[in-house]
PDB file of C-alpha atoms in Angstrom:
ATOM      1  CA  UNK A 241      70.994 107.143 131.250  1.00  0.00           C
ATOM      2  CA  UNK A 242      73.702 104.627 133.102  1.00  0.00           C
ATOM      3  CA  UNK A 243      73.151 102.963 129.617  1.00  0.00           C
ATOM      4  CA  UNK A 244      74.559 105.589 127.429  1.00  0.00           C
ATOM      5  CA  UNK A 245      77.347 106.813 130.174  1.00  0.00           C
ATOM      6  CA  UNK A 246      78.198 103.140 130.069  1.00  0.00           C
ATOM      7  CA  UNK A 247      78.441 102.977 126.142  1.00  0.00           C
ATOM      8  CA  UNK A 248      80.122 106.327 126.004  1.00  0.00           C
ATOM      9  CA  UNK A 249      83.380 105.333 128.512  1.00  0.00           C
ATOM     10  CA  UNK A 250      82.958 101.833 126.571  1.00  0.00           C
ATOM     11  CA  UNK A 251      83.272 103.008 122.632  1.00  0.00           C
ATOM     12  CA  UNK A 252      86.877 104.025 122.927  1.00  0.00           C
ATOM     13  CA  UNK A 253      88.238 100.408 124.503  1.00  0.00           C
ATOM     14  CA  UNK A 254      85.587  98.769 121.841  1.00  0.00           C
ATOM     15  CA  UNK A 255      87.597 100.628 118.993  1.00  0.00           C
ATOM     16  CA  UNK A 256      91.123 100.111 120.644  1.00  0.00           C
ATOM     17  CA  UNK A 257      90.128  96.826 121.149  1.00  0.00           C
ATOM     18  CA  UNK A 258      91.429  95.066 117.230  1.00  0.00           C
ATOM     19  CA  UNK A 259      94.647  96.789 117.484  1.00  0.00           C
ATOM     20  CA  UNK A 260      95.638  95.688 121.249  1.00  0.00           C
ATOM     21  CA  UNK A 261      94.458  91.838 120.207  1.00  0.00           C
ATOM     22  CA  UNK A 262      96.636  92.524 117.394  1.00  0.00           C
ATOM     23  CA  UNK A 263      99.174  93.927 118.879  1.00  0.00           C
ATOM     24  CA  UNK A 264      99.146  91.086 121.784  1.00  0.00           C
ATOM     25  CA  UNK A 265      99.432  88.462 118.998  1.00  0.00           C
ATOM     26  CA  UNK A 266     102.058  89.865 116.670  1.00  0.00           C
ATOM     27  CA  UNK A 267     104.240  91.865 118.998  1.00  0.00           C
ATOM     28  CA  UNK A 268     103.970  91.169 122.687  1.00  0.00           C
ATOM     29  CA  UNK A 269     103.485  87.678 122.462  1.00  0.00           C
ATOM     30  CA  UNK A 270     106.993  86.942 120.124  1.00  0.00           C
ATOM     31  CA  UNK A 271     109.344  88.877 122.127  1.00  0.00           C
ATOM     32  CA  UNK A 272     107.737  87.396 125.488  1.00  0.00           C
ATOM     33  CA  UNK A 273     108.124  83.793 123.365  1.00  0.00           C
ATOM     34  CA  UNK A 274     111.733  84.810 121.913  1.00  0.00           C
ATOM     35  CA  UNK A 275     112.679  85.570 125.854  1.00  0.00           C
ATOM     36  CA  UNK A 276     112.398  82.161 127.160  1.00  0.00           C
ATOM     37  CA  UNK A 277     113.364  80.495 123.431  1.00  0.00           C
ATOM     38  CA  UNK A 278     117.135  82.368 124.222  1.00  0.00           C
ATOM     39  CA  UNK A 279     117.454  80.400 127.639  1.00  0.00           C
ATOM     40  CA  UNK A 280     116.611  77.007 126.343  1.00  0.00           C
ATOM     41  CA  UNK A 281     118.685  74.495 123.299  1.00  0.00           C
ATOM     42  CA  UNK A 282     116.953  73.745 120.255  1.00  0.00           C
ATOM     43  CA  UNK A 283     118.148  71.337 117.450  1.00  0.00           C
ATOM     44  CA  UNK A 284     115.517  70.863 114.924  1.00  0.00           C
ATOM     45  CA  UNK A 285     112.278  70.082 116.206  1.00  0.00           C
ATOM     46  CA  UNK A 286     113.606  66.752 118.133  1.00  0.00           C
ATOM     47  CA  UNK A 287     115.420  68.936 120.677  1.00  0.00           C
ATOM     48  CA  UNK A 288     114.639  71.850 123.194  1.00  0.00           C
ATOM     49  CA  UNK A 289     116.271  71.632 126.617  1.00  0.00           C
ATOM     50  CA  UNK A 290     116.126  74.342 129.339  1.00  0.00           C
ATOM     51  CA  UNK A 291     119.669  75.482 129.770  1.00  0.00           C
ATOM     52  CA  UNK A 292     119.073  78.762 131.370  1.00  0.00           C
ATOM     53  CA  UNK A 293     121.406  81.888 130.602  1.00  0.00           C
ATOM     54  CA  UNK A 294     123.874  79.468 129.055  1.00  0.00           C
ATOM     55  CA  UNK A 295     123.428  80.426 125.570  1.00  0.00           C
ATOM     56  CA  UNK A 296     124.087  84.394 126.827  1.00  0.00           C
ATOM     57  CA  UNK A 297     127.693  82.814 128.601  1.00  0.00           C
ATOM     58  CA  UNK A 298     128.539  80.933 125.235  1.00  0.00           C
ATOM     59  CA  UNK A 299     127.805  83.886 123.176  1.00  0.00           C
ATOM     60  CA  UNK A 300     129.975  86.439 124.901  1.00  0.00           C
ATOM     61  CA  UNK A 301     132.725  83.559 124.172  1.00  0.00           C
ATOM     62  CA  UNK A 302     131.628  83.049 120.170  1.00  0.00           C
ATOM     63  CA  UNK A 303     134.404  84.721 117.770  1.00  0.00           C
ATOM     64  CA  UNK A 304     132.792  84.391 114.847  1.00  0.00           C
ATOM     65  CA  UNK A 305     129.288  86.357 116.790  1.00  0.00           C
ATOM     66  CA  UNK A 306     132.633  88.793 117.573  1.00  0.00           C
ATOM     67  CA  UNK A 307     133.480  88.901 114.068  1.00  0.00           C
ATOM     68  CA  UNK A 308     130.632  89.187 112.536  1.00  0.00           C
ATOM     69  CA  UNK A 309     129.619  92.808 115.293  1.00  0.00           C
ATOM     70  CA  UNK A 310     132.628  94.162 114.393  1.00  0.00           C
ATOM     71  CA  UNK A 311     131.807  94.000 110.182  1.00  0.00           C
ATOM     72  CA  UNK A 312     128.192  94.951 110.874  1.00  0.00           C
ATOM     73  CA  UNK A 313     129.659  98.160 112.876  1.00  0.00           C
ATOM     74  CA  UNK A 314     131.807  99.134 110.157  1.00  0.00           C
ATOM     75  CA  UNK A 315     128.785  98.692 107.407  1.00  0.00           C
ATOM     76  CA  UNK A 316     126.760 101.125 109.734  1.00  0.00           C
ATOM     77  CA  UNK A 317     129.534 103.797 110.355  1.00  0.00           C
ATOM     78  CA  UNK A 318     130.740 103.989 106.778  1.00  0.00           C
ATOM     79  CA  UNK A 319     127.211 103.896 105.703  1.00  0.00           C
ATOM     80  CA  UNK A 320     126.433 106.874 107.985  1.00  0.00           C
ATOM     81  CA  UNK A 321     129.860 108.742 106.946  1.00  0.00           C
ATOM     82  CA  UNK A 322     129.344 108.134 103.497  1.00  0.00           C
ATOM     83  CA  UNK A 323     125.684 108.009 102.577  1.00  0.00           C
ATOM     84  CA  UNK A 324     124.211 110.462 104.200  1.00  0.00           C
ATOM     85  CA  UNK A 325     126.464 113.581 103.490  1.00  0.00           C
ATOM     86  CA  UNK A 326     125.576 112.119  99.820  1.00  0.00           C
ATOM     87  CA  UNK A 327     121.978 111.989 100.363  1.00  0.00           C
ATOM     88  CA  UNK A 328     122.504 115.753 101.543  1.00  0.00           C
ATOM     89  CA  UNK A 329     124.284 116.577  98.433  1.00  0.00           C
ATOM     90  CA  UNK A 330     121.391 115.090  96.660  1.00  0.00           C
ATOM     91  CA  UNK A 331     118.806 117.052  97.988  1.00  0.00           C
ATOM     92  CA  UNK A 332     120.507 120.314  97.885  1.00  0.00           C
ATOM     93  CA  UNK A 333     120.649 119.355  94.253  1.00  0.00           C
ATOM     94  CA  UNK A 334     117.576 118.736  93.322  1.00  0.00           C
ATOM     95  CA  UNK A 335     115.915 121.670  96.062  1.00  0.00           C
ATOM     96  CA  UNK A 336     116.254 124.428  94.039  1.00  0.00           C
ATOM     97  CA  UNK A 337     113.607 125.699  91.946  1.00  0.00           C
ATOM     98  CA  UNK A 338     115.029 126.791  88.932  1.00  0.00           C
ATOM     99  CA  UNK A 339     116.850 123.291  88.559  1.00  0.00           C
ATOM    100  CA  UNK A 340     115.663 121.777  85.216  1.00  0.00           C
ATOM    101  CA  UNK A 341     113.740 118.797  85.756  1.00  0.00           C
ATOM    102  CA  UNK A 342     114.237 118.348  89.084  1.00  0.00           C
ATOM    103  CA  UNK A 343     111.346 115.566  89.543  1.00  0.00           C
ATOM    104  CA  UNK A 344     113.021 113.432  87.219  1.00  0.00           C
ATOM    105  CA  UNK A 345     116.117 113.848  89.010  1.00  0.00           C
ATOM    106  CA  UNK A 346     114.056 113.533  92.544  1.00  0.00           C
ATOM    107  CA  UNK A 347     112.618 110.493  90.571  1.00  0.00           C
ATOM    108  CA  UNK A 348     115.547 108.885  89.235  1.00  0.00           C
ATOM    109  CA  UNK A 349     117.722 109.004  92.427  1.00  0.00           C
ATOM    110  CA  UNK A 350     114.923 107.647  94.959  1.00  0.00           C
ATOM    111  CA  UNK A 351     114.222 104.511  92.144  1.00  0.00           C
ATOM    112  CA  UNK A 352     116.646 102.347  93.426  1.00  0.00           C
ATOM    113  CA  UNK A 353     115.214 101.445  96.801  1.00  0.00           C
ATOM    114  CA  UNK A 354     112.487 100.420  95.227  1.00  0.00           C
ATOM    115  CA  UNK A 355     114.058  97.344  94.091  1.00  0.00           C
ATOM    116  CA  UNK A 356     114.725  94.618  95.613  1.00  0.00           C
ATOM    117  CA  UNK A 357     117.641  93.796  97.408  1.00  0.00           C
ATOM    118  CA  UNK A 358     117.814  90.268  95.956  1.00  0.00           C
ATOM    119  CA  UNK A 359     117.333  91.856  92.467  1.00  0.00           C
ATOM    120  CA  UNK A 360     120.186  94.285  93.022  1.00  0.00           C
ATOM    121  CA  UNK A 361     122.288  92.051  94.769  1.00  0.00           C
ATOM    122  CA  UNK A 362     122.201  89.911  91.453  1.00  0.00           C
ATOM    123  CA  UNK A 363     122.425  92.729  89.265  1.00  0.00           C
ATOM    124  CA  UNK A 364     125.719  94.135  91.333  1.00  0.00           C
ATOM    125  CA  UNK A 365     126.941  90.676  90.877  1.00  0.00           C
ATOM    126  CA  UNK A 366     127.279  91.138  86.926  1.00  0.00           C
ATOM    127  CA  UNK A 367     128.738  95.117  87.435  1.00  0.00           C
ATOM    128  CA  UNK A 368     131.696  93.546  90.025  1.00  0.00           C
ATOM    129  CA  UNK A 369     132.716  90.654  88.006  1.00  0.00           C
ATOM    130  CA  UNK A 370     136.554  89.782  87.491  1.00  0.00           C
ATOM    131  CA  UNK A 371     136.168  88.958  83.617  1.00  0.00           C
ATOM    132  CA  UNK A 372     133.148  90.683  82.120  1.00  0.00           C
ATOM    133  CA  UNK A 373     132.557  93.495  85.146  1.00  0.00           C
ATOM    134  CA  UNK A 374     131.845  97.188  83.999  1.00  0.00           C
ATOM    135  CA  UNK A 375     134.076  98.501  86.939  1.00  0.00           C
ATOM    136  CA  UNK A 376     136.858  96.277  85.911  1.00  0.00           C
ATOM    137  CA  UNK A 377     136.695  96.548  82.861  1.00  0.00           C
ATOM    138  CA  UNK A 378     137.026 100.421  82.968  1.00  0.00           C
ATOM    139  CA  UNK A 379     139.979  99.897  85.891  1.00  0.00           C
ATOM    140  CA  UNK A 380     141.727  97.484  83.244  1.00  0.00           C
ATOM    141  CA  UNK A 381     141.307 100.207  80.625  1.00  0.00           C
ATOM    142  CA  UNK A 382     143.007 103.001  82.956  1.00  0.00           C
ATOM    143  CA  UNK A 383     145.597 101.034  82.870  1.00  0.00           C
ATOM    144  CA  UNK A 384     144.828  99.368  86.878  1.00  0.00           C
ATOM    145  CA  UNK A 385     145.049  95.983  87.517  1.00  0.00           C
ATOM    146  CA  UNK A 386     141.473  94.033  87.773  1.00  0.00           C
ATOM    147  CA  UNK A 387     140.035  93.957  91.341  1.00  0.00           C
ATOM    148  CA  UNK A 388     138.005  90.386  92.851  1.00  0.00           C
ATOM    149  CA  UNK A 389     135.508  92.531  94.237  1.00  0.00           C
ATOM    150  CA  UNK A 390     133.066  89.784  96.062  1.00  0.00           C
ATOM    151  CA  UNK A 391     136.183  87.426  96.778  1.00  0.00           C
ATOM    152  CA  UNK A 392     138.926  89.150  98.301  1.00  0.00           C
ATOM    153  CA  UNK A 393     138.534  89.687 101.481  1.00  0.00           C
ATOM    154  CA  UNK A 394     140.107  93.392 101.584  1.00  0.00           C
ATOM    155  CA  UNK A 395     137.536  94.368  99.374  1.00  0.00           C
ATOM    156  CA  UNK A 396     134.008  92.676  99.833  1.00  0.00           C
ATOM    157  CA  UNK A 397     132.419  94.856 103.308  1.00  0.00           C
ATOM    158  CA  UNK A 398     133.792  98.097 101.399  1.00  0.00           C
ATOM    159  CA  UNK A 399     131.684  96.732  97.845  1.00  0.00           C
ATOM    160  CA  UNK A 400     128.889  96.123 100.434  1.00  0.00           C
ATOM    161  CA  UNK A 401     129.200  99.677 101.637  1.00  0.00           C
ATOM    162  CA  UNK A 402     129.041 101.089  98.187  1.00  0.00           C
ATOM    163  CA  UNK A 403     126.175  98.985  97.316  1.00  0.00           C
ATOM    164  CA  UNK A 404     124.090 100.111 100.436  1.00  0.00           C
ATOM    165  CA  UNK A 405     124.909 103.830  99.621  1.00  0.00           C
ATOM    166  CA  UNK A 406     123.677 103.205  96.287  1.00  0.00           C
ATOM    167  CA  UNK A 407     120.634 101.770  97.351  1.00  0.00           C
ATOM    168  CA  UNK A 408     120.008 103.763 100.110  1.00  0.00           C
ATOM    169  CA  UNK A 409     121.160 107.544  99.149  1.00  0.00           C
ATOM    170  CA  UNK A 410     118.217 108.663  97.232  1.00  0.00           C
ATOM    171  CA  UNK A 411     116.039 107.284  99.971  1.00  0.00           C
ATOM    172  CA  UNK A 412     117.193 109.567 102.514  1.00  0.00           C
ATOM    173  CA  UNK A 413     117.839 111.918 100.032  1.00  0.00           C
ATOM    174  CA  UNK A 414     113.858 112.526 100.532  1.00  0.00           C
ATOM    175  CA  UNK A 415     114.396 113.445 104.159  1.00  0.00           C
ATOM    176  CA  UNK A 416     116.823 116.245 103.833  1.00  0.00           C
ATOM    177  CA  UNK A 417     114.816 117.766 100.908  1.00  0.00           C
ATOM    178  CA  UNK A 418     111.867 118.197 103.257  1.00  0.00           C
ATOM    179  CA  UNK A 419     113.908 119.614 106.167  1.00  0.00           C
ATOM    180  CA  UNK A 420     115.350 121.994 103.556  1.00  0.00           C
ATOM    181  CA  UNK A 421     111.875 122.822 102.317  1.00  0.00           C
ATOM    182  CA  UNK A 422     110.836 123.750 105.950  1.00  0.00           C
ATOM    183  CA  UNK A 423     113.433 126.088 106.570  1.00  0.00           C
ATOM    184  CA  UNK A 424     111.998 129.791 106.470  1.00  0.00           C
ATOM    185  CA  UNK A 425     113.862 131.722 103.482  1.00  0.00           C
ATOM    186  CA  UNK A 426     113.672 134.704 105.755  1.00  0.00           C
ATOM    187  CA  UNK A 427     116.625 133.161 107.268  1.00  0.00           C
ATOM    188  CA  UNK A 428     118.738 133.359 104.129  1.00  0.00           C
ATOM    189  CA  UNK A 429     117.587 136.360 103.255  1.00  0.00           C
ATOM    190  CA  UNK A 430     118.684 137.639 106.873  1.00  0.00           C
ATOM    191  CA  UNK A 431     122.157 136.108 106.786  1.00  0.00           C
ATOM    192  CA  UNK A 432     122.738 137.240 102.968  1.00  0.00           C
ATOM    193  CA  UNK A 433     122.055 140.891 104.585  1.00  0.00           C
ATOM    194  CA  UNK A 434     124.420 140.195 107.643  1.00  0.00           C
ATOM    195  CA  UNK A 435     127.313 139.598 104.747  1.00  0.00           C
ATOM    196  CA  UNK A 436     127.153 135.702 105.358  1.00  0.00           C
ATOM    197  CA  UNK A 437     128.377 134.111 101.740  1.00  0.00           C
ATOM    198  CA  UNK A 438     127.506 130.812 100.926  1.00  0.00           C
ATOM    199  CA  UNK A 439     129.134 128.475 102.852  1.00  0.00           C
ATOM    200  CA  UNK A 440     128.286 130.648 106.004  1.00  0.00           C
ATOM    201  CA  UNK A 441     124.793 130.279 105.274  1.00  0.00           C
ATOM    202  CA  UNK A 442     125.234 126.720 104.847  1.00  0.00           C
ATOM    203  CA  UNK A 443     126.973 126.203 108.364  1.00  0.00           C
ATOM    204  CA  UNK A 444     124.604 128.661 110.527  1.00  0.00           C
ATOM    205  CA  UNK A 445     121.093 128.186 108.946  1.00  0.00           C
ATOM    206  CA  UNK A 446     120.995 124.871 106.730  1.00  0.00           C
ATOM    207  CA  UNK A 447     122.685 122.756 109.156  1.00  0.00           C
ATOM    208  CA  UNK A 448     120.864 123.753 112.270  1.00  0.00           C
ATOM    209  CA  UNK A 449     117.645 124.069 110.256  1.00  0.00           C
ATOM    210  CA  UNK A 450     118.008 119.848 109.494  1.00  0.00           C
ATOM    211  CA  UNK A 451     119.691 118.789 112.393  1.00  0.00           C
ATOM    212  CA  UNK A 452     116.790 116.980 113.719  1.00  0.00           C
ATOM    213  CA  UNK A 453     116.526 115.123 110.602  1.00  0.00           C
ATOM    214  CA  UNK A 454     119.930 114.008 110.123  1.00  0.00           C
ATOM    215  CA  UNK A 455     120.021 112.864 113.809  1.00  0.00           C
ATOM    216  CA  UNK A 456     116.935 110.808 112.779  1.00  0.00           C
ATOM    217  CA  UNK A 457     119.019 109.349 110.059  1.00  0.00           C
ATOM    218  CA  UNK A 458     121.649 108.474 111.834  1.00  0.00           C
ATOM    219  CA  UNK A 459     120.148 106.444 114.171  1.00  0.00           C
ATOM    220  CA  UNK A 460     117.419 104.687 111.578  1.00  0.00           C
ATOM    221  CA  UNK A 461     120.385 103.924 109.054  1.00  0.00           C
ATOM    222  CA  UNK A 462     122.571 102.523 111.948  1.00  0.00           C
ATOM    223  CA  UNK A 463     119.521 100.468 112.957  1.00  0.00           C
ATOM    224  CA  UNK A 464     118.587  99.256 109.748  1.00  0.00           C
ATOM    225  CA  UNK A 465     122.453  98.685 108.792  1.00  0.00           C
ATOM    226  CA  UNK A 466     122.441  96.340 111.704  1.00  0.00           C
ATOM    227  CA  UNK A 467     119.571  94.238 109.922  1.00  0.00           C
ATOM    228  CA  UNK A 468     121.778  93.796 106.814  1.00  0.00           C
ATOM    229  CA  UNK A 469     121.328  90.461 105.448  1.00  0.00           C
ATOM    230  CA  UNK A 470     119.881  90.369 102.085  1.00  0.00           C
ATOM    231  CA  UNK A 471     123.073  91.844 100.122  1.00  0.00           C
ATOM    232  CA  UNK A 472     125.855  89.938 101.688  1.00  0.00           C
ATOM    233  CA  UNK A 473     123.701  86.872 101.357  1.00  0.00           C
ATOM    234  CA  UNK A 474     123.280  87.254  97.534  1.00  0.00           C
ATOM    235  CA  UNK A 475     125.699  89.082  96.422  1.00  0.00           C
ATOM    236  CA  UNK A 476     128.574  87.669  98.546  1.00  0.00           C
ATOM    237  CA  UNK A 477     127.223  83.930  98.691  1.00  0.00           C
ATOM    238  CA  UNK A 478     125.923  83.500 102.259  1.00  0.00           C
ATOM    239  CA  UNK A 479     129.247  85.653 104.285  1.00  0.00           C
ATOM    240  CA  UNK A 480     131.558  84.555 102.002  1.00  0.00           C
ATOM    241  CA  UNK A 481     135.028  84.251 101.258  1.00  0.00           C
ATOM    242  CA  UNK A 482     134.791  82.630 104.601  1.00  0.00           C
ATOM    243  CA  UNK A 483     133.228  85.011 106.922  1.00  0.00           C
ATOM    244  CA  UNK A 484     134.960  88.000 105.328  1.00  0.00           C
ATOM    245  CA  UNK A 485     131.152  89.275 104.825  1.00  0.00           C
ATOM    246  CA  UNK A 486     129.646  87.689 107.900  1.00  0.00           C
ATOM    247  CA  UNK A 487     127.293  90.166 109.304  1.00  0.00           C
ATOM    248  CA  UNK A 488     125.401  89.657 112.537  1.00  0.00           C
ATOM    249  CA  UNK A 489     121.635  88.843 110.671  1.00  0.00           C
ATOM    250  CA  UNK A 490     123.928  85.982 108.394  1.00  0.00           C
ATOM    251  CA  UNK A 491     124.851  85.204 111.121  1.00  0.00           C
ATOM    252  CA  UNK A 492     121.946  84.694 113.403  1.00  0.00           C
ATOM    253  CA  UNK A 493     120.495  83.115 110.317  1.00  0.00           C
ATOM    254  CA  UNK A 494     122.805  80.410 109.863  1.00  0.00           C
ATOM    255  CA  UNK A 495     122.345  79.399 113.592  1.00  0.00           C
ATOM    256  CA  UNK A 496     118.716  79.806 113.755  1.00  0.00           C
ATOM    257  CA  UNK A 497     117.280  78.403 110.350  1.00  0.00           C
ATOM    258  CA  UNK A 498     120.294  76.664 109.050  1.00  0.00           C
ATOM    259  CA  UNK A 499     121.611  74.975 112.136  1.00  0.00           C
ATOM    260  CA  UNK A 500     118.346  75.030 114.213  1.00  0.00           C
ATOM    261  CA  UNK A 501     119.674  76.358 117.342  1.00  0.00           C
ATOM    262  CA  UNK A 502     116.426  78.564 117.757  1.00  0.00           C
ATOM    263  CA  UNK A 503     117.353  79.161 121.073  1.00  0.00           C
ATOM    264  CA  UNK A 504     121.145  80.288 120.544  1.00  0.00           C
ATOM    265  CA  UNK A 505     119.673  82.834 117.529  1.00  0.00           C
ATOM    266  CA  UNK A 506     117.177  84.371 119.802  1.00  0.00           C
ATOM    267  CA  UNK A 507     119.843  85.174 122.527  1.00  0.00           C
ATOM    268  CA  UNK A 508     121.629  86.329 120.013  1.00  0.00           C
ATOM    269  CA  UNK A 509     118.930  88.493 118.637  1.00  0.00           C
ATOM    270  CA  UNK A 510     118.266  90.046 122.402  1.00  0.00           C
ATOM    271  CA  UNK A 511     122.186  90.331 122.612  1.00  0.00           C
ATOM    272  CA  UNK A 512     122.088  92.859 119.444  1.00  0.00           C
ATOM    273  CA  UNK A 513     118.735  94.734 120.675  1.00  0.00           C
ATOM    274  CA  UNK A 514     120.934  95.379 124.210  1.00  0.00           C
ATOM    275  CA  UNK A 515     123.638  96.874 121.363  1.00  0.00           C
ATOM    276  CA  UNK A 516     121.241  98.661 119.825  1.00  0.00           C
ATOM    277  CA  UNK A 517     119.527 100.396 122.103  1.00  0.00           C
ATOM    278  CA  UNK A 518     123.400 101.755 123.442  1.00  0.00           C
ATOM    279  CA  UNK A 519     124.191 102.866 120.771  1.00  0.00           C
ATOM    280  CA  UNK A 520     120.950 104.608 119.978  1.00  0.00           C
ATOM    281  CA  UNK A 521     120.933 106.539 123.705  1.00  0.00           C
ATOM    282  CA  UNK A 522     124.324 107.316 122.738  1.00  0.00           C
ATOM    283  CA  UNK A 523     123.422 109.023 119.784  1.00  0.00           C
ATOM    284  CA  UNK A 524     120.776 110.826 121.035  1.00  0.00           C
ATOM    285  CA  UNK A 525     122.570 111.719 123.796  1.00  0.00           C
ATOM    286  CA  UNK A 526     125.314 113.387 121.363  1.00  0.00           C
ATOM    287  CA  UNK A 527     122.538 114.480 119.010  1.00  0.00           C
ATOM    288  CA  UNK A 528     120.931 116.602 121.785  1.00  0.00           C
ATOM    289  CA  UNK A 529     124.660 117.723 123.060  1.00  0.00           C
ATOM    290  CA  UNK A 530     125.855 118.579 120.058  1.00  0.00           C
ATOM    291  CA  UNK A 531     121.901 120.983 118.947  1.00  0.00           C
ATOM    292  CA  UNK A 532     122.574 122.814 122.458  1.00  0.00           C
TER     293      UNK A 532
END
């Protein structure tokens, strides 16, 4: 009888057990690891010297770490100004069902995050080329004078921005079209009775109705604009011109794997979470302002 009680309060640890030894190894062990990696000075493997919070001191002091925050934050909030009242436009679209072949629309738009950012990042690189470009070539034929997309430095975070809306639109395109498909038609049906035309209904019932979705968005595109690396690495060679494209993942990068300052890249790294994380209350703190 204690036998069975025993193997009873037992089988639910003995399950748990695989993911918490997983979770220990992959999860909880790095950050602890990453923690005391940002207070010491790496160079290579020859080189790792306890230096305590100085890497935290020299970072607040780092332009180019400076720099590089201020491009990622203006990826992130043209990304979420731009993208996602396109991804809403996209769904309202393709929501409808007498639209004619909606799926392949659904279909077609969510394709392109399936490819790979290094793939599209090469691809973009033919479509924004000075000489044999498709956008310049149709600017030059208007008449306009042909733009250096990827090298001038007025230019290159904006043909980032574009490039992550392309990618990224149809993605959360998928997101809005199921908040719109859980929003009771009674609703409409009820406002179109109250007089309420169409951009009433829009106001009062769609946008309440998906609120909690876009908020979602808002904070998991500025979280994952904050990881961009891929695109400016590719398509703008590493940053470039100069650090014109610099964002904080090149960044940490080039110190980390390039320069091997392990140590600097993971204060760095614990610097951004701290950003994160503000910004993220901040938004939810808005979010939940804003939906009361």
């Amino acid at each position: 009888m204690n036998g069975a009680r025993w193997s009873q309060r037992a089988a639910p640890f003995f399950f748990l057990a695989p993911f918490g030894l997983v979770f220990l190894v992959f999860t909880v062990y790095p950050l602890a690891h990453s923690v005391v990696l940002s207070l010491r000075q790496t160079v290579g493997t020859g080189v790792d010297v306890y230096i305590g919070p100085r890497n935290y001191g020299e970072l607040l002091r780092d332009g180019v770490f400076w720099g590089a925050l201020g491009r990622t934050v203006y990826f992130a909030a043209l990304s979420v100004l731009i993208q996602l009242p396109i991804a809403l436009g996209l769904a309202l679209l393709v929501h409808g069902k007498g639209v004619p072949l909606r799926a392949i629309f659904r279909t077609t738009f969510f394709l392109p995050v399936l490819v790979g950012a290094v793939f599209i990042g090469v691809a973009f690189k033919r479509i924004y080329g000075v000489q044999d470009g498709v956008i310049n070539a149709l600017l030059v034929t208007l008449g306009f004078t042909a733009i250096d997309w990827l090298r001038d430095p007025a230019f290159v975070m904006n043909t980032l921005v574009f490039t992550g809306v392309w990618m990224f639109a149809g993605f959360n395109m998928v997101y809005f079209l199921a908040g719109l498909q859980g929003i009771p038609t009674e609703l409409y049906e009820a406002a179109t009775v109250d007089g309420a035309n169409v951009w009433q209904r829009f106001c009062h019932v769609t946008i309440p109705g998906i609120w909690p979705i876009a908020a979602f968005l808002i904070t998991a595109s500025t979280i994952g604009s904050f990881g961009l690396f891929d695109l400016p690495w590719v398509l703008t060679d590493r940053g470039g011109p100069g650090r014109a494209s610099t964002t904080l993942m090149v960044y940490l990068y080039e110190r980390g794997f390039l320069a091997g300052d392990l140590g600097y890249a993971a204060a760095m790294g614990w610097m951004i979470t701290v950003i994160l994380l503000v910004i993220a209350l901040a938004q939810l703190k808005l979010s939940r302002a804003w939906q009361e």
